[in-house]
mmCIF file of C-alpha atoms in Angstrom:
data_model
loop_
_atom_site.group_PDB
_atom_site.id
_atom_site.type_symbol
_atom_site.label_atom_id
_atom_site.label_comp_id
_atom_site.label_asym_id
_atom_site.label_seq_id
_atom_site.Cartn_x
_atom_site.Cartn_y
_atom_site.Cartn_z
ATOM 1 C CA UNK A 13 117.452 122.122 99.433
ATOM 2 C CA UNK A 14 117.498 118.356 98.969
ATOM 3 C CA UNK A 15 115.140 116.045 100.859
ATOM 4 C CA UNK A 16 115.442 112.394 101.868
ATOM 5 C CA UNK A 17 112.479 110.625 103.500
ATOM 6 C CA UNK A 18 112.283 108.071 106.315
ATOM 7 C CA UNK A 19 109.317 105.739 106.784
ATOM 8 C CA UNK A 20 107.877 106.295 110.271
ATOM 9 C CA UNK A 21 104.638 105.582 112.087
ATOM 10 C CA UNK A 22 103.851 109.244 112.711
ATOM 11 C CA UNK A 23 104.661 112.229 110.544
ATOM 12 C CA UNK A 24 102.934 115.327 109.231
ATOM 13 C CA UNK A 25 100.640 114.677 106.266
ATOM 14 C CA UNK A 26 102.380 117.571 104.464
ATOM 15 C CA UNK A 27 105.315 119.906 104.877
ATOM 16 C CA UNK A 28 105.431 123.648 104.311
ATOM 17 C CA UNK A 29 108.772 124.424 102.670
ATOM 18 C CA UNK A 30 109.672 128.104 102.640
ATOM 19 C CA UNK A 31 113.238 128.810 101.578
ATOM 20 C CA UNK A 32 115.272 126.891 104.142
ATOM 21 C CA UNK A 33 112.445 126.674 106.674
ATOM 22 C CA UNK A 34 110.435 123.500 107.161
ATOM 23 C CA UNK A 35 107.061 123.880 108.890
ATOM 24 C CA UNK A 36 108.338 127.130 110.364
ATOM 25 C CA UNK A 37 111.669 125.739 111.629
ATOM 26 C CA UNK A 38 114.463 127.803 110.030
ATOM 27 C CA UNK A 39 117.604 125.906 109.045
ATOM 28 C CA UNK A 40 119.353 128.829 107.344
ATOM 29 C CA UNK A 41 121.762 129.378 110.289
ATOM 30 C CA UNK A 42 123.325 125.937 109.610
ATOM 31 C CA UNK A 43 126.857 126.678 108.379
ATOM 32 C CA UNK A 44 128.828 125.001 105.550
ATOM 33 C CA UNK A 45 129.882 121.561 106.767
ATOM 34 C CA UNK A 46 127.461 121.840 109.702
ATOM 35 C CA UNK A 47 125.159 119.061 110.849
ATOM 36 C CA UNK A 48 121.928 119.111 112.865
ATOM 37 C CA UNK A 49 120.813 115.790 114.373
ATOM 38 C CA UNK A 50 117.357 116.884 115.455
ATOM 39 C CA UNK A 51 115.684 117.189 118.824
ATOM 40 C CA UNK A 52 112.229 116.712 120.338
ATOM 41 C CA UNK A 53 110.962 119.932 118.733
ATOM 42 C CA UNK A 54 112.071 118.991 115.228
ATOM 43 C CA UNK A 55 110.968 115.352 115.554
ATOM 44 C CA UNK A 56 107.461 116.652 116.344
ATOM 45 C CA UNK A 57 107.387 118.402 112.944
ATOM 46 C CA UNK A 58 108.894 115.407 111.105
ATOM 47 C CA UNK A 59 112.432 116.800 110.738
ATOM 48 C CA UNK A 60 115.002 114.172 111.730
ATOM 49 C CA UNK A 61 118.190 115.930 110.758
ATOM 50 C CA UNK A 62 120.004 118.190 108.329
ATOM 51 C CA UNK A 63 123.446 119.030 107.081
ATOM 52 C CA UNK A 64 124.956 121.576 104.757
ATOM 53 C CA UNK A 65 127.546 120.260 102.325
ATOM 54 C CA UNK A 66 130.792 122.039 101.397
ATOM 55 C CA UNK A 67 129.075 123.725 98.420
ATOM 56 C CA UNK A 68 126.411 125.202 100.715
ATOM 57 C CA UNK A 69 123.528 122.896 99.658
ATOM 58 C CA UNK A 70 121.154 122.049 102.518
ATOM 59 C CA UNK A 71 120.186 118.350 102.858
ATOM 60 C CA UNK A 72 117.330 117.397 105.197
ATOM 61 C CA UNK A 73 115.784 114.145 106.344
ATOM 62 C CA UNK A 74 111.998 114.249 106.778
ATOM 63 C CA UNK A 75 109.491 111.577 107.781
ATOM 64 C CA UNK A 76 106.574 110.093 105.870
ATOM 65 C CA UNK A 77 103.854 108.286 107.786
ATOM 66 C CA UNK A 78 103.244 104.629 106.931
ATOM 67 C CA UNK A 79 100.792 102.061 108.274
ATOM 68 C CA UNK A 80 100.343 98.345 107.877
ATOM 69 C CA UNK A 81 99.587 96.772 104.528
ATOM 70 C CA UNK A 82 96.000 96.121 103.558
ATOM 71 C CA UNK A 83 97.020 93.064 101.511
ATOM 72 C CA UNK A 84 95.640 90.070 103.460
ATOM 73 C CA UNK A 85 98.273 88.040 105.312
ATOM 74 C CA UNK A 86 101.116 90.175 103.909
ATOM 75 C CA UNK A 87 102.290 92.871 106.314
ATOM 76 C CA UNK A 88 104.254 95.579 104.538
ATOM 77 C CA UNK A 89 107.592 96.723 105.775
ATOM 78 C CA UNK A 90 108.966 100.056 104.650
ATOM 79 C CA UNK A 91 112.306 101.657 103.962
ATOM 80 C CA UNK A 92 113.206 105.256 103.376
ATOM 81 C CA UNK A 93 113.629 106.859 99.996
ATOM 82 C CA UNK A 94 116.819 105.957 98.208
ATOM 83 C CA UNK A 95 117.267 109.202 96.305
ATOM 84 C CA UNK A 96 117.065 112.785 97.484
ATOM 85 C CA UNK A 97 114.530 114.993 95.782
ATOM 86 C CA UNK A 98 114.781 118.706 95.154
ATOM 87 C CA UNK A 99 112.551 120.690 97.514
ATOM 88 C CA UNK A 100 110.910 122.356 94.511
ATOM 89 C CA UNK A 101 109.671 118.912 93.395
ATOM 90 C CA UNK A 102 108.093 118.006 96.756
ATOM 91 C CA UNK A 103 104.437 116.987 96.516
ATOM 92 C CA UNK A 104 102.511 115.935 99.633
ATOM 93 C CA UNK A 105 100.390 113.594 97.488
ATOM 94 C CA UNK A 106 103.434 111.496 96.555
ATOM 95 C CA UNK A 107 104.756 108.543 98.511
ATOM 96 C CA UNK A 108 108.545 108.796 98.609
ATOM 97 C CA UNK A 109 109.165 105.845 100.948
ATOM 98 C CA UNK A 110 109.289 102.308 99.583
ATOM 99 C CA UNK A 111 107.213 99.279 100.632
ATOM 100 C CA UNK A 112 109.242 96.104 101.002
ATOM 101 C CA UNK A 113 108.274 92.548 101.825
ATOM 102 C CA UNK A 114 105.728 92.480 99.007
ATOM 103 C CA UNK A 115 108.165 92.051 96.137
ATOM 104 C CA UNK A 116 107.846 88.268 96.214
ATOM 105 C CA UNK A 117 104.033 88.335 96.431
ATOM 106 C CA UNK A 118 103.559 87.334 92.793
ATOM 107 C CA UNK A 119 106.059 84.462 93.126
ATOM 108 C CA UNK A 120 104.275 83.208 96.245
ATOM 109 C CA UNK A 121 101.004 83.298 94.308
ATOM 110 C CA UNK A 122 102.490 81.402 91.372
ATOM 111 C CA UNK A 123 104.015 78.768 93.670
ATOM 112 C CA UNK A 124 100.653 78.289 95.386
ATOM 113 C CA UNK A 125 98.869 78.330 91.995
ATOM 114 C CA UNK A 126 96.400 80.983 93.117
ATOM 115 C CA UNK A 127 95.428 84.365 91.767
ATOM 116 C CA UNK A 128 96.587 87.179 94.007
ATOM 117 C CA UNK A 129 95.793 90.808 93.350
ATOM 118 C CA UNK A 130 98.631 93.171 92.764
ATOM 119 C CA UNK A 131 99.017 96.104 95.117
ATOM 120 C CA UNK A 132 99.180 99.866 95.000
ATOM 121 C CA UNK A 133 100.415 102.436 97.458
ATOM 122 C CA UNK A 134 97.645 104.692 98.753
ATOM 123 C CA UNK A 135 97.107 107.247 101.515
ATOM 124 C CA UNK A 136 94.636 106.092 104.132
ATOM 125 C CA UNK A 137 93.267 108.172 106.969
ATOM 126 C CA UNK A 138 91.713 106.905 110.184
ATOM 127 C CA UNK A 139 91.868 103.177 109.493
ATOM 128 C CA UNK A 140 92.553 101.957 113.004
ATOM 129 C CA UNK A 141 93.020 103.912 116.192
ATOM 130 C CA UNK A 142 93.383 107.166 114.286
ATOM 131 C CA UNK A 143 96.273 105.931 112.147
ATOM 132 C CA UNK A 144 96.994 107.781 108.947
ATOM 133 C CA UNK A 145 99.673 107.169 106.388
ATOM 134 C CA UNK A 146 100.804 105.463 103.236
ATOM 135 C CA UNK A 147 99.886 101.802 102.998
ATOM 136 C CA UNK A 148 99.732 99.053 100.427
ATOM 137 C CA UNK A 149 96.269 98.077 99.281
ATOM 138 C CA UNK A 150 95.166 95.189 97.068
ATOM 139 C CA UNK A 151 94.217 96.080 93.527
ATOM 140 C CA UNK A 152 91.983 93.538 91.866
ATOM 141 C CA UNK A 153 92.320 93.193 88.104
ATOM 142 C CA UNK A 154 89.489 94.969 86.299
ATOM 143 C CA UNK A 155 88.166 93.648 83.024
ATOM 144 C CA UNK A 156 87.876 96.849 81.027
ATOM 145 C CA UNK A 157 85.775 95.160 78.370
ATOM 146 C CA UNK A 158 83.084 94.390 80.951
ATOM 147 C CA UNK A 159 82.491 98.044 81.854
ATOM 148 C CA UNK A 160 80.573 100.073 79.270
ATOM 149 C CA UNK A 161 82.305 103.369 78.578
ATOM 150 C CA UNK A 162 79.059 105.202 79.330
ATOM 151 C CA UNK A 163 79.373 103.954 82.935
ATOM 152 C CA UNK A 164 82.902 105.319 83.366
ATOM 153 C CA UNK A 165 83.194 108.789 84.809
ATOM 154 C CA UNK A 166 86.157 110.646 86.169
ATOM 155 C CA UNK A 167 85.774 111.481 89.846
ATOM 156 C CA UNK A 168 88.151 113.068 92.279
ATOM 157 C CA UNK A 169 89.225 111.196 95.391
ATOM 158 C CA UNK A 170 88.050 112.680 98.676
ATOM 159 C CA UNK A 171 90.595 114.881 100.436
ATOM 160 C CA UNK A 172 93.376 112.778 101.919
ATOM 161 C CA UNK A 173 92.516 109.749 99.787
ATOM 162 C CA UNK A 174 94.776 110.440 96.826
ATOM 163 C CA UNK A 175 96.623 107.456 95.427
ATOM 164 C CA UNK A 176 100.267 107.527 94.515
ATOM 165 C CA UNK A 177 100.775 105.617 91.309
ATOM 166 C CA UNK A 178 104.569 105.617 91.422
ATOM 167 C CA UNK A 179 106.006 104.849 94.835
ATOM 168 C CA UNK A 180 109.613 104.736 93.764
#
């Protein structure tokens, strides 16, 4: 099974993939060349559509939840993933959708002759009105030399706060 992701406001935080079933919805009856456009039931579980190609491979479109950027004065826009992934490679802690509208942030900073932090894509839960999803957050440069190694310890992020280091 191959998966393509759409950026949407609401989506499950994770998908359970079991053979050709997604969150309990079985797509195995879909015939070669068949297409499923989705309905209210499948939209509720984040499944927007599916088709089976002539070789019998199932292709599905799932949703990933996104929320507004946390970079001041720079709202993030999002687009879906550009490349399908294999279902075996799916990881709920990975952001597959792509933030847009921030690509010129560094150029804007240079033109204004100001220092602007770069950004990272991170999962945030419960920021405003119960929103949860991937968002862009500012990342301030850290001077490694200024932090004694004895003060550095590895700690795990709280559940649901994992950061995706490679959004594309």
